[in-house]
PDB file of C-alpha atoms in Angstrom:
ATOM      1  CA  MET A   1     231.913  93.281 232.459  1.00 49.00           C
ATOM      2  CA  LEU A   2     231.439  90.882 229.572  1.00 54.00           C
ATOM      3  CA  PRO A   3     228.070  89.190 228.939  1.00 53.00           C
ATOM      4  CA  ASP A   4     227.726  85.798 230.637  1.00 56.00           C
ATOM      5  CA  HIS A   5     230.763  86.539 232.859  1.00 59.00           C
ATOM      6  CA  SER A   6     230.269  86.980 236.594  1.00 62.00           C
ATOM      7  CA  GLN A   7     232.240  89.626 238.441  1.00 62.00           C
ATOM      8  CA  GLU A   8     232.560  90.706 242.046  1.00 65.00           C
ATOM      9  CA  ALA A   9     233.544  94.182 243.171  1.00 63.00           C
ATOM     10  CA  GLU A  10     233.435  96.366 246.252  1.00 67.00           C
ATOM     11  CA  PHE A  11     232.787 100.099 246.110  1.00 64.00           C
ATOM     12  CA  ASP A  12     232.746 102.799 248.740  1.00 66.00           C
ATOM     13  CA  ASP A  13     230.627 105.924 248.219  1.00 66.00           C
ATOM     14  CA  VAL A  14     230.365 105.526 244.434  1.00 65.00           C
ATOM     15  CA  ASP A  15     227.423 106.408 242.188  1.00 66.00           C
ATOM     16  CA  SER A  16     227.003 103.989 239.307  1.00 68.00           C
ATOM     17  CA  PHE A  17     224.567 103.267 236.500  1.00 70.00           C
ATOM     18  CA  THR A  18     224.332  99.842 234.902  1.00 78.00           C
ATOM     19  CA  THR A  19     222.795  99.069 231.527  1.00 81.00           C
ATOM     20  CA  ARG A  20     221.655  95.460 231.146  1.00 83.00           C
ATOM     21  CA  LEU A  21     220.714  94.081 227.729  1.00 89.00           C
ATOM     22  CA  PRO A  22     219.216  90.598 227.279  1.00 90.00           C
ATOM     23  CA  ARG A  23     221.553  88.309 225.365  1.00 92.00           C
ATOM     24  CA  ALA A  24     218.614  87.250 223.184  1.00 92.00           C
ATOM     25  CA  LEU A  25     218.167  90.870 222.083  1.00 91.00           C
ATOM     26  CA  LEU A  26     221.868  91.263 221.267  1.00 91.00           C
ATOM     27  CA  GLU A  27     221.803  88.009 219.300  1.00 91.00           C
ATOM     28  CA  GLU A  28     218.712  89.150 217.387  1.00 89.00           C
ATOM     29  CA  VAL A  29     220.230  92.488 216.410  1.00 87.00           C
ATOM     30  CA  ALA A  30     223.624  90.980 215.555  1.00 86.00           C
ATOM     31  CA  HIS A  31     221.945  88.388 213.335  1.00 83.00           C
ATOM     32  CA  ALA A  32     219.882  91.098 211.648  1.00 77.00           C
ATOM     33  CA  GLN A  33     222.968  93.165 210.911  1.00 73.00           C
ATOM     34  CA  THR A  34     225.403  90.457 209.845  1.00 74.00           C
ATOM     35  CA  GLY A  35     223.687  87.061 209.681  1.00 74.00           C
ATOM     36  CA  ILE A  36     225.837  85.740 212.549  1.00 79.00           C
ATOM     37  CA  SER A  37     224.182  83.012 214.626  1.00 82.00           C
ATOM     38  CA  GLY A  38     223.416  83.699 218.254  1.00 82.00           C
ATOM     39  CA  ALA A  39     225.781  80.991 219.470  1.00 85.00           C
ATOM     40  CA  ASP A  40     228.660  82.682 217.618  1.00 87.00           C
ATOM     41  CA  LEU A  41     228.179  86.110 219.164  1.00 90.00           C
ATOM     42  CA  ARG A  42     230.906  86.862 221.678  1.00 89.00           C
ATOM     43  CA  PHE A  43     232.119  90.117 223.198  1.00 89.00           C
ATOM     44  CA  ASP A  44     235.906  90.200 223.428  1.00 85.00           C
ATOM     45  CA  SER A  45     236.285  93.194 225.705  1.00 84.00           C
ATOM     46  CA  SER A  46     234.271  95.599 227.827  1.00 85.00           C
ATOM     47  CA  ARG A  47     236.493  98.460 226.661  1.00 88.00           C
ATOM     48  CA  PRO A  48     235.110 100.529 223.724  1.00 88.00           C
ATOM     49  CA  ILE A  49     236.822 100.159 220.361  1.00 84.00           C
ATOM     50  CA  SER A  50     237.729 103.852 220.474  1.00 82.00           C
ATOM     51  CA  ALA A  51     237.348 106.842 222.754  1.00 84.00           C
ATOM     52  CA  ALA A  52     234.882 108.404 220.312  1.00 81.00           C
ATOM     53  CA  LEU A  53     232.703 105.296 220.358  1.00 82.00           C
ATOM     54  CA  GLY A  54     232.907 105.258 224.137  1.00 87.00           C
ATOM     55  CA  ARG A  55     231.535 108.788 224.246  1.00 88.00           C
ATOM     56  CA  HIS A  56     228.825 107.767 221.754  1.00 87.00           C
ATOM     57  CA  TRP A  57     227.745 104.931 224.069  1.00 90.00           C
ATOM     58  CA  THR A  58     227.610 107.226 227.107  1.00 90.00           C
ATOM     59  CA  GLN A  59     225.654 109.892 225.248  1.00 88.00           C
ATOM     60  CA  THR A  60     223.178 107.370 223.832  1.00 89.00           C
ATOM     61  CA  VAL A  61     222.487 105.764 227.203  1.00 89.00           C
ATOM     62  CA  SER A  62     222.201 109.166 228.883  1.00 88.00           C
ATOM     63  CA  HIS A  63     219.756 110.466 226.280  1.00 85.00           C
ATOM     64  CA  LEU A  64     217.536 107.397 226.356  1.00 86.00           C
ATOM     65  CA  THR A  65     217.555 107.287 230.153  1.00 85.00           C
ATOM     66  CA  ARG A  66     216.490 110.912 230.469  1.00 84.00           C
ATOM     67  CA  THR A  67     213.977 111.128 227.628  1.00 83.00           C
ATOM     68  CA  VAL A  68     212.532 107.643 227.111  1.00 83.00           C
ATOM     69  CA  LEU A  69     213.191 105.090 229.832  1.00 77.00           C
ATOM     70  CA  ALA A  70     212.079 107.509 232.551  1.00 79.00           C
ATOM     71  CA  GLY A  71     208.714 108.080 230.845  1.00 80.00           C
ATOM     72  CA  PRO A  72     206.086 105.382 231.531  1.00 82.00           C
ATOM     73  CA  VAL A  73     203.843 106.795 228.796  1.00 84.00           C
ATOM     74  CA  LEU A  74     206.605 106.586 226.196  1.00 82.00           C
ATOM     75  CA  MET A  75     207.649 103.081 227.220  1.00 82.00           C
ATOM     76  CA  ALA A  76     204.016 101.981 226.965  1.00 86.00           C
ATOM     77  CA  ASN A  77     204.188 102.789 223.253  1.00 89.00           C
ATOM     78  CA  PRO A  78     205.349  99.535 221.549  1.00 88.00           C
ATOM     79  CA  LEU A  79     206.965 101.495 218.711  1.00 87.00           C
ATOM     80  CA  VAL A  80     209.044 103.605 221.099  1.00 86.00           C
ATOM     81  CA  ALA A  81     209.941 100.689 223.379  1.00 86.00           C
ATOM     82  CA  GLY A  82     211.013  98.516 220.450  1.00 87.00           C
ATOM     83  CA  ASN A  83     213.099 101.281 218.888  1.00 85.00           C
ATOM     84  CA  THR A  84     214.794 101.980 222.227  1.00 87.00           C
ATOM     85  CA  ARG A  85     215.704  98.351 222.861  1.00 88.00           C
ATOM     86  CA  HIS A  86     217.128  97.864 219.384  1.00 88.00           C
ATOM     87  CA  LEU A  87     219.017 101.173 219.454  1.00 88.00           C
ATOM     88  CA  LEU A  88     220.745 100.219 222.705  1.00 90.00           C
ATOM     89  CA  ALA A  89     221.645  96.766 221.383  1.00 91.00           C
ATOM     90  CA  ALA A  90     222.896  98.113 218.035  1.00 88.00           C
ATOM     91  CA  THR A  91     224.973 100.749 219.817  1.00 89.00           C
ATOM     92  CA  ALA A  92     226.526  98.152 222.131  1.00 91.00           C
ATOM     93  CA  LEU A  93     227.427  95.990 219.132  1.00 88.00           C
ATOM     94  CA  ALA A  94     229.022  98.970 217.377  1.00 85.00           C
ATOM     95  CA  VAL A  95     230.954 100.227 220.402  1.00 87.00           C
ATOM     96  CA  PHE A  96     232.381  97.114 222.077  1.00 89.00           C
ATOM     97  CA  PRO A  97     234.614  94.541 220.299  1.00 87.00           C
ATOM     98  CA  ASN A  98     232.661  91.435 219.322  1.00 86.00           C
ATOM     99  CA  THR A  99     232.534  88.655 216.750  1.00 83.00           C
ATOM    100  CA  ALA A 100     229.729  90.329 214.756  1.00 80.00           C
ATOM    101  CA  HIS A 101     232.248  92.861 213.410  1.00 69.00           C
ATOM    102  CA  ALA A 102     234.173  90.192 211.547  1.00 60.00           C
ATOM    103  CA  ALA A 103     231.000  88.436 210.415  1.00 61.00           C
ATOM    104  CA  ALA A 104     229.808  91.636 208.742  1.00 56.00           C
ATOM    105  CA  LEU A 105     232.616  91.387 206.218  1.00 47.00           C
ATOM    106  CA  GLY A 106     231.266  88.195 204.681  1.00 46.00           C
ATOM    107  CA  ALA A 107     227.527  88.602 205.048  1.00 49.00           C
ATOM    108  CA  ALA A 108     226.722  90.400 201.820  1.00 51.00           C
ATOM    109  CA  GLY A 109     224.920  89.093 198.754  1.00 58.00           C
ATOM    110  CA  GLU A 110     223.039  90.289 195.701  1.00 67.00           C
ATOM    111  CA  VAL A 111     219.636  91.961 196.010  1.00 79.00           C
ATOM    112  CA  THR A 112     217.397  92.087 192.943  1.00 82.00           C
ATOM    113  CA  PRO A 113     215.218  95.145 192.179  1.00 85.00           C
ATOM    114  CA  ARG A 114     212.121  93.037 192.925  1.00 87.00           C
ATOM    115  CA  ALA A 115     213.473  92.097 196.348  1.00 87.00           C
ATOM    116  CA  LEU A 116     214.259  95.730 197.088  1.00 90.00           C
ATOM    117  CA  ARG A 117     210.687  96.686 196.130  1.00 91.00           C
ATOM    118  CA  ARG A 118     209.377  94.049 198.534  1.00 92.00           C
ATOM    119  CA  ALA A 119     211.519  95.557 201.289  1.00 93.00           C
ATOM    120  CA  VAL A 120     210.209  99.059 200.587  1.00 94.00           C
ATOM    121  CA  ALA A 121     206.616  97.806 200.499  1.00 94.00           C
ATOM    122  CA  TYR A 122     207.088  96.070 203.844  1.00 94.00           C
ATOM    123  CA  VAL A 123     208.369  99.267 205.448  1.00 95.00           C
ATOM    124  CA  ASP A 124     205.485 101.275 203.976  1.00 94.00           C
ATOM    125  CA  ASP A 125     202.938  98.774 205.323  1.00 94.00           C
ATOM    126  CA  HIS A 126     204.471  98.408 208.790  1.00 94.00           C
ATOM    127  CA  ALA A 127     205.783 101.897 209.602  1.00 94.00           C
ATOM    128  CA  ASP A 128     203.320 102.217 212.484  1.00 92.00           C
ATOM    129  CA  ARG A 129     204.777  99.133 214.189  1.00 91.00           C
ATOM    130  CA  PRO A 130     208.221  98.172 215.504  1.00 90.00           C
ATOM    131  CA  VAL A 131     210.358  97.245 212.500  1.00 90.00           C
ATOM    132  CA  THR A 132     213.788  95.598 212.463  1.00 89.00           C
ATOM    133  CA  VAL A 133     216.275  95.087 209.653  1.00 88.00           C
ATOM    134  CA  GLU A 134     215.802  91.347 210.037  1.00 86.00           C
ATOM    135  CA  GLN A 135     212.053  91.620 209.455  1.00 90.00           C
ATOM    136  CA  VAL A 136     212.507  93.763 206.359  1.00 91.00           C
ATOM    137  CA  ALA A 137     215.158  91.399 205.002  1.00 88.00           C
ATOM    138  CA  ALA A 138     212.910  88.377 205.620  1.00 87.00           C
ATOM    139  CA  ALA A 139     210.061  90.077 203.759  1.00 90.00           C
ATOM    140  CA  ALA A 140     212.413  90.759 200.849  1.00 88.00           C
ATOM    141  CA  GLY A 141     213.876  87.264 200.938  1.00 85.00           C
ATOM    142  CA  VAL A 142     217.492  88.399 201.332  1.00 84.00           C
ATOM    143  CA  ARG A 143     220.163  88.523 204.025  1.00 83.00           C
ATOM    144  CA  PRO A 144     220.173  91.552 206.343  1.00 84.00           C
ATOM    145  CA  ARG A 145     223.684  92.659 205.419  1.00 82.00           C
ATOM    146  CA  ALA A 146     222.869  92.417 201.722  1.00 84.00           C
ATOM    147  CA  LEU A 147     219.763  94.522 202.293  1.00 87.00           C
ATOM    148  CA  GLN A 148     221.802  97.209 204.052  1.00 86.00           C
ATOM    149  CA  LEU A 149     224.246  97.421 201.159  1.00 84.00           C
ATOM    150  CA  ALA A 150     221.405  97.520 198.616  1.00 87.00           C
ATOM    151  CA  PHE A 151     219.675 100.383 200.426  1.00 89.00           C
ATOM    152  CA  ARG A 152     222.920 102.345 200.515  1.00 85.00           C
ATOM    153  CA  ARG A 153     223.504 101.688 196.823  1.00 84.00           C
ATOM    154  CA  HIS A 154     219.994 102.427 195.529  1.00 86.00           C
ATOM    155  CA  HIS A 155     218.488 104.775 198.135  1.00 85.00           C
ATOM    156  CA  GLY A 156     221.583 106.399 199.603  1.00 86.00           C
ATOM    157  CA  THR A 157     220.603 105.430 203.134  1.00 87.00           C
ATOM    158  CA  THR A 158     220.258 102.476 205.496  1.00 89.00           C
ATOM    159  CA  PRO A 159     217.057 100.440 205.928  1.00 92.00           C
ATOM    160  CA  MET A 160     216.382 101.901 209.381  1.00 91.00           C
ATOM    161  CA  ARG A 161     216.982 105.462 208.216  1.00 91.00           C
ATOM    162  CA  TYR A 162     214.527 104.752 205.430  1.00 94.00           C
ATOM    163  CA  VAL A 163     212.036 103.610 208.065  1.00 95.00           C
ATOM    164  CA  ARG A 164     212.599 106.912 209.852  1.00 94.00           C
ATOM    165  CA  GLN A 165     211.990 108.838 206.618  1.00 95.00           C
ATOM    166  CA  VAL A 166     208.693 107.034 206.070  1.00 96.00           C
ATOM    167  CA  ARG A 167     207.603 107.774 209.631  1.00 96.00           C
ATOM    168  CA  LEU A 168     208.565 111.412 209.174  1.00 96.00           C
ATOM    169  CA  GLU A 169     206.320 111.524 206.081  1.00 96.00           C
ATOM    170  CA  ARG A 170     203.455 109.984 208.060  1.00 96.00           C
ATOM    171  CA  ALA A 171     203.930 112.531 210.834  1.00 97.00           C
ATOM    172  CA  HIS A 172     203.877 115.285 208.200  1.00 97.00           C
ATOM    173  CA  ARG A 173     200.558 114.013 206.862  1.00 96.00           C
ATOM    174  CA  ASP A 174     199.082 113.840 210.357  1.00 96.00           C
ATOM    175  CA  LEU A 175     200.223 117.387 211.110  1.00 96.00           C
ATOM    176  CA  GLN A 176     198.602 118.612 207.906  1.00 95.00           C
ATOM    177  CA  ALA A 177     195.333 116.857 208.703  1.00 95.00           C
ATOM    178  CA  ALA A 178     195.185 117.687 212.421  1.00 94.00           C
ATOM    179  CA  ASP A 179     193.058 120.440 213.965  1.00 91.00           C
ATOM    180  CA  PRO A 180     195.038 122.131 216.771  1.00 89.00           C
ATOM    181  CA  THR A 181     191.805 123.456 218.324  1.00 90.00           C
ATOM    182  CA  THR A 182     190.976 119.877 219.350  1.00 92.00           C
ATOM    183  CA  GLY A 183     194.061 119.662 221.548  1.00 92.00           C
ATOM    184  CA  VAL A 184     196.324 117.813 219.133  1.00 94.00           C
ATOM    185  CA  THR A 185     199.969 118.800 219.600  1.00 95.00           C
ATOM    186  CA  VAL A 186     203.228 118.309 217.737  1.00 95.00           C
ATOM    187  CA  THR A 187     204.482 116.177 220.630  1.00 94.00           C
ATOM    188  CA  MET A 188     201.514 113.832 220.392  1.00 94.00           C
ATOM    189  CA  ILE A 189     201.980 113.267 216.667  1.00 96.00           C
ATOM    190  CA  ALA A 190     205.760 112.944 216.902  1.00 95.00           C
ATOM    191  CA  GLN A 191     205.523 110.324 219.636  1.00 93.00           C
ATOM    192  CA  ARG A 192     202.799 108.475 217.738  1.00 93.00           C
ATOM    193  CA  TRP A 193     205.386 107.822 215.037  1.00 95.00           C
ATOM    194  CA  GLY A 194     208.199 106.923 217.417  1.00 93.00           C
ATOM    195  CA  PHE A 195     210.021 110.275 217.602  1.00 93.00           C
ATOM    196  CA  THR A 196     210.963 110.826 221.232  1.00 88.00           C
ATOM    197  CA  HIS A 197     213.655 113.495 220.766  1.00 88.00           C
ATOM    198  CA  LEU A 198     211.526 116.498 219.786  1.00 89.00           C
ATOM    199  CA  GLY A 199     214.516 118.700 219.010  1.00 91.00           C
ATOM    200  CA  ARG A 200     215.859 116.214 216.501  1.00 91.00           C
ATOM    201  CA  PHE A 201     212.370 115.640 215.112  1.00 94.00           C
ATOM    202  CA  SER A 202     211.947 119.372 214.521  1.00 94.00           C
ATOM    203  CA  THR A 203     215.381 119.627 212.879  1.00 94.00           C
ATOM    204  CA  ASP A 204     214.711 116.689 210.563  1.00 94.00           C
ATOM    205  CA  TYR A 205     211.228 117.965 209.799  1.00 95.00           C
ATOM    206  CA  ARG A 206     212.460 121.440 208.903  1.00 93.00           C
ATOM    207  CA  ALA A 207     215.175 119.963 206.663  1.00 93.00           C
ATOM    208  CA  ALA A 208     212.581 117.855 204.847  1.00 94.00           C
ATOM    209  CA  TYR A 209     209.697 120.326 204.562  1.00 94.00           C
ATOM    210  CA  GLY A 210     211.224 123.790 204.914  1.00 94.00           C
ATOM    211  CA  CYS A 211     209.323 124.796 208.040  1.00 95.00           C
ATOM    212  CA  GLY A 212     208.860 123.669 211.614  1.00 95.00           C
ATOM    213  CA  PRO A 213     206.173 121.113 212.570  1.00 96.00           C
ATOM    214  CA  SER A 214     204.340 123.683 214.685  1.00 95.00           C
ATOM    215  CA  ARG A 215     203.795 125.876 211.620  1.00 95.00           C
ATOM    216  CA  THR A 216     202.398 122.940 209.655  1.00 95.00           C
ATOM    217  CA  LEU A 217     200.014 122.163 212.500  1.00 94.00           C
ATOM    218  CA  ARG A 218     198.771 125.753 212.658  1.00 88.00           C
ATOM    219  CA  THR A 219     198.132 126.135 208.913  1.00 81.00           C
TER     220      THR A 219
END
């Protein structure tokens, strides 16, 4: 079913799960990614662009439903709740045909080294709070799409992956400083920095620091 379109249906003995995303959230994320205005955002089909993207949507919704949305404690964390909302919206925009795809082609611009430094400084100063591409771009004084291209060119990553790297560094510092005899756990520190998938957190941590987070906590 397309956003803003009503639909009636009758089912008999069918289990279903519906994901509802506020249009304002979709407009915000689309604008952050491409610069498209909210009024210009339109979904052209409820069918995924490809079968692979369809599976990606199903897997993303399933993971978030099981590990985040079902946990009141996690959803009470503004960092986790904000990341979850924006991940769902960004995934929907990537999976289903919409006008933001075309807008992305013309949304780029030049980013000076000074602007890129402002973006990095903003991420460093706000890593403990919900951060969006749009906020980072506004702090740098550039368009979101231009910022994404600049991060890929100069840092070899996207702005949001850079945010994740910074948060991983902060979690590493907390693990080093923590005393496990006081009851501090890897889960507590990971969730403090917005990491809800502990398996992925451990994999990323080991790739970055050569050992698991539990070992860092114990030493």
